XYZ file of N, CA, C and O in Angstrom:
328
model
N -20.125 -5.886 12.872
C -19.414 -5.108 13.626
C -18.267 -5.292 12.768
O -17.434 -5.978 13.149
N -17.808 -4.099 11.845
C -16.474 -3.865 11.413
C -16.040 -3.727 11.988
O -16.461 -2.731 13.037
N -14.231 -3.642 11.839
C -13.485 -2.425 12.575
C -13.195 -1.575 12.468
O -13.800 -1.133 10.776
N -12.985 -0.504 13.142
C -13.249 1.007 12.094
C -11.868 1.038 11.502
O -10.944 0.518 11.413
N -12.345 1.709 10.820
C -11.228 2.944 9.720
C -9.446 2.992 10.464
O -8.941 2.404 10.324
N -9.744 3.132 11.700
C -8.181 3.692 12.505
C -8.085 2.134 12.882
O -6.289 2.440 12.959
N -9.051 1.597 13.068
C -7.852 0.158 13.443
C -7.408 -0.560 12.132
O -6.228 -0.935 12.248
N -7.788 -0.753 11.156
C -7.870 -1.093 10.345
C -6.400 -0.512 9.403
O -5.807 -0.922 9.062
N -6.437 1.231 9.648
C -5.304 1.669 9.252
C -4.010 1.055 9.995
O -2.811 1.370 9.538
N -4.323 1.557 11.594
C -3.058 1.188 12.300
C -2.649 -0.434 12.229
O -1.566 -0.660 11.981
N -3.677 -1.683 11.591
C -3.110 -2.514 11.251
C -2.735 -2.758 10.358
O -1.613 -3.489 9.582
N -2.633 -2.302 9.203
C -1.844 -2.254 7.973
C -0.871 -1.410 8.381
O 0.488 -1.780 7.565
N -0.544 -0.189 8.639
C 0.484 0.742 8.939
C 1.722 -0.095 10.196
O 2.856 -0.782 9.491
N 1.183 -1.414 10.513
C 2.272 -2.745 11.269
C 2.381 -3.794 10.105
O 3.771 -3.571 9.946
N 1.362 -3.967 9.544
C 1.972 -5.223 8.799
C 2.908 -4.722 7.338
O 3.709 -4.990 6.992
N 2.454 -3.281 7.194
C 3.404 -2.066 6.428
C 4.688 -2.462 6.243
O 5.607 -2.637 5.664
N 5.043 -1.999 7.774
C 6.120 -1.617 8.417
C 6.888 -2.971 8.482
O 7.891 -3.629 8.123
N 5.932 -4.462 9.002
C 6.752 -5.012 9.277
C 7.606 -5.929 7.620
O 8.391 -6.546 7.067
N 6.256 -5.363 6.444
C 6.319 -6.158 5.266
C 7.801 -5.414 4.650
O 8.649 -6.140 3.610
N 8.300 -4.111 5.146
C 9.272 -3.407 4.578
C 10.680 -3.805 5.086
O 11.553 -3.591 4.287
N 10.577 -4.409 5.745
C 11.963 -5.606 6.227
C 12.084 -6.605 5.181
O 13.090 -6.545 4.130
N 10.997 -7.492 4.737
C 11.508 -7.893 3.282
C 11.156 -7.359 2.175
O 11.600 -7.746 1.113
N 10.510 -6.515 1.895
C 10.019 -6.158 0.339
C 10.287 -3.942 0.458
O 9.306 -3.414 0.700
N 11.314 -4.403 0.248
C 11.714 -2.726 -0.201
C 11.309 -1.860 -1.177
O 11.400 -0.648 -1.057
N 10.633 -2.060 -1.783
C 9.956 -1.283 -3.366
C 8.621 -0.887 -2.339
O 8.341 -0.071 -2.818
N 7.951 -1.525 -1.149
C 6.988 -0.988 -1.201
C 7.271 0.432 0.192
O 6.387 1.038 1.016
N 8.656 0.959 -0.029
C 9.036 2.077 1.362
C 8.466 3.030 1.118
O 8.643 3.540 1.715
N 8.023 3.278 -0.626
C 8.175 4.909 -0.480
C 6.338 4.638 -0.390
O 5.979 5.819 -0.979
N 5.495 3.632 -0.540
C 4.407 3.786 -0.044
C 3.322 4.564 1.007
O 3.670 4.643 2.128
N 2.295 5.267 0.811
C 1.847 5.865 1.706
C -0.114 5.318 2.145
O -0.059 5.233 0.530
N -0.386 5.159 3.207
C -1.890 5.033 3.035
C -2.313 5.980 4.022
O -2.145 6.306 4.941
N -4.223 6.321 3.114
C -4.410 7.317 3.656
C -6.008 7.086 4.090
O -6.810 6.397 2.958
N -6.804 6.382 5.396
C -7.630 6.460 5.455
C -8.390 7.508 5.323
O -8.539 8.717 5.679
N -9.568 7.118 4.081
C -10.869 7.709 4.322
C -11.951 7.307 5.027
O -11.597 6.662 6.052
N -12.984 7.641 4.269
C -14.440 7.944 5.375
C -15.017 6.085 4.829
O -14.596 5.930 3.479
N -16.052 5.089 5.463
C -16.790 4.235 4.613
C -15.876 3.029 4.384
O -16.306 2.455 3.467
N -14.331 3.028 5.299
C -13.783 1.958 4.736
C -12.990 2.066 3.120
O -12.682 1.358 2.554
N -13.318 3.465 3.011
C -11.831 4.036 1.839
C -10.386 3.794 2.131
O -9.896 4.477 3.087
N -9.603 3.496 1.234
C -8.578 4.007 1.859
C -7.653 3.789 0.234
O -8.153 3.852 -0.929
N -7.163 5.283 0.069
C -5.496 6.022 -0.729
C -4.207 5.263 -0.137
O -3.739 5.512 0.344
N -4.186 4.583 -1.584
C -2.647 4.291 -1.394
C -1.847 5.317 -2.641
O -2.073 5.814 -4.194
N -1.067 6.018 -2.063
C 0.176 6.974 -2.945
C 1.353 6.559 -2.564
O 1.608 5.629 -1.908
N 2.357 7.644 -3.399
C 3.516 7.204 -3.460
C 4.597 6.773 -4.789
O 3.937 6.594 -6.328
N 5.716 5.947 -4.317
C 6.345 5.834 -5.815
C 6.499 3.883 -6.007
O 6.860 3.597 -4.248
N 6.210 3.109 -6.315
C 6.989 1.728 -6.880
C 7.649 1.630 -7.436
O 7.683 2.317 -8.508
N 9.046 0.334 -7.701
C 10.008 0.133 -8.764
C 8.877 0.200 -9.848
O 9.371 0.134 -11.285
N 7.691 -1.096 -9.907
C 7.412 -1.519 -10.799
C 6.053 -1.841 -10.965
O 5.281 -1.432 -9.730
N 5.767 -2.618 -11.729
C 3.641 -2.088 -12.159
C 3.550 -3.777 -10.925
O 2.310 -4.176 -10.717
N 4.808 -4.545 -11.052
C 4.073 -5.843 -10.142
C 3.831 -5.177 -8.742
O 3.432 -5.570 -7.558
N 4.626 -4.243 -8.004
C 4.939 -4.093 -7.095
C 3.597 -2.848 -6.401
O 3.108 -3.520 -5.386
N 3.449 -2.778 -7.666
C 1.633 -1.459 -7.580
C 0.607 -2.550 -7.450
O -0.297 -2.199 -6.747
N 0.650 -3.312 -7.990
C -0.667 -4.423 -7.823
C -0.468 -4.844 -6.807
O -1.646 -5.722 -6.055
N 0.665 -5.439 -6.198
C 0.846 -6.358 -4.926
C 0.101 -4.995 -3.719
O -0.171 -6.062 -2.678
N 0.857 -4.121 -3.598
C 0.490 -3.112 -2.909
C -1.151 -2.858 -2.126
O -1.661 -3.098 -0.947
N -1.927 -2.687 -3.508
C -3.089 -2.840 -4.094
C -3.869 -4.226 -3.763
O -4.596 -4.006 -2.099
N -3.009 -5.392 -3.376
C -4.022 -6.535 -3.713
C -3.684 -6.969 -1.143
O -4.777 -7.297 -1.110
N -2.821 -6.386 -1.150
C -2.325 -6.843 0.410
C -3.694 -6.082 0.952
O -4.484 -6.530 2.474
N -3.514 -4.488 0.551
C -4.700 -3.766 1.319
C -5.600 -3.901 1.096
O -6.298 -4.323 2.431
N -6.212 -4.483 0.383
C -7.570 -5.304 0.026
C -8.112 -6.305 0.846
O -9.135 -6.615 1.189
N -7.405 -7.063 1.577
C -6.901 -8.353 1.735
C -7.538 -7.671 3.491
O -7.960 -8.567 4.384
N -7.320 -6.464 3.970
C -7.557 -5.569 5.283
C -8.714 -5.736 5.212
O -10.033 -5.442 5.047
N -9.082 -6.841 7.197
C -10.474 -6.642 7.151
C -11.015 -5.272 7.453
O -10.253 -4.248 7.988
N -12.648 -5.141 6.820
C -12.820 -3.209 6.630
C -12.909 -2.753 5.691
O -13.641 -1.132 6.004
N -11.953 -2.817 4.687
C -11.546 -2.244 3.481
C -12.707 -2.470 2.413
O -13.049 -4.118 1.721
N -13.485 -1.464 2.488
C -14.588 -1.588 0.937
C -14.187 -1.330 -0.312
O -14.589 -1.418 -1.349
N -13.060 0.303 -0.238
C -12.466 1.146 -1.885
C -10.570 1.181 -1.624
O -10.405 1.720 -0.534
N -10.272 0.463 -2.048
C -9.240 1.491 -1.873
C -8.652 1.902 -3.994
O -8.877 1.565 -4.629
N -7.975 3.336 -3.689
C -8.097 4.162 -4.518
C -6.495 4.055 -4.576
O -5.421 4.572 -4.041
N -6.161 3.241 -6.086
C -4.407 3.678 -6.182
C -4.124 4.733 -6.678
O -4.156 4.978 -8.126
N -3.218 5.403 -6.336
C -2.601 6.593 -6.778
C -0.860 6.601 -6.731
O -0.747 7.396 -6.780
N -0.550 4.954 -6.506
C 0.889 4.981 -6.839
C 0.955 4.956 -7.899
O 0.237 4.650 -9.341
N 2.834 5.539 -8.245
C 3.223 5.777 -10.029
C 4.601 4.976 -9.620
O 5.103 4.633 -8.766
N 4.612 4.066 -10.820
C 5.775 4.106 -11.220
C 6.757 4.318 -11.499
O 6.543 4.932 -12.723
N 8.314 4.248 -10.418
C 9.027 4.674 -11.039
C 9.757 4.456 -12.465
O 9.272 3.721 -12.883
N 10.605 5.206 -13.376
C 11.079 5.245 -14.133
C 12.471 4.437 -13.825
O 12.483 4.101 -13.038
N 12.833 3.619 -15.679
C 13.828 2.926 -14.956
C 14.950 3.696 -15.112
O 16.533 3.167 -14.011
N 15.270 5.035 -14.842
C 16.372 5.555 -15.122
C 16.412 6.078 -13.619
O 17.637 5.652 -12.979
N 15.404 6.170 -12.889
C 14.969 6.359 -11.515
C 15.469 5.380 -10.666
O 15.923 5.585 -9.932
N 14.377 3.983 -11.230
C 15.495 3.005 -9.960
C 16.332 2.391 -9.840
O 17.287 2.210 -9.139
N 17.184 3.005 -11.676
C 18.373 2.245 -11.467
C 19.704 3.243 -10.961
O 20.782 2.875 -10.939
N 19.390 3.977 -10.411
C 20.257 5.315 -9.480
C 20.777 5.306 -8.504
O 21.313 5.696 -7.934
N 19.752 4.184 -7.325
C 20.290 3.753 -5.870
C 21.414 3.608 -5.968
O 21.756 2.353 -6.898
C-alpha cells in the first residue's frame, strides 16, 4: 500500500514550504508529480550543493520512485545581484 503521488506531492509541498523558511535557496524549486511515483524538479538554485540537496530531500519521500532533475544553477552574476 504505497501513498498516492497526490499525497506524496502534497506532503512534499508542505515540507518544502516549511524548509523555505530556513533554506531560502530552495525558493525557486518547483515540483511536478508524474505517474508511477515520478517527480520532476525544475527551477533555479544558487549552487550545485542546493541542487543535490533538493533531489535528495525529494527522493526520501515515501512513494517517490524516480526523480528527474531539471534544476539549473544560477550563475555567480545572478546570485550576487539580490
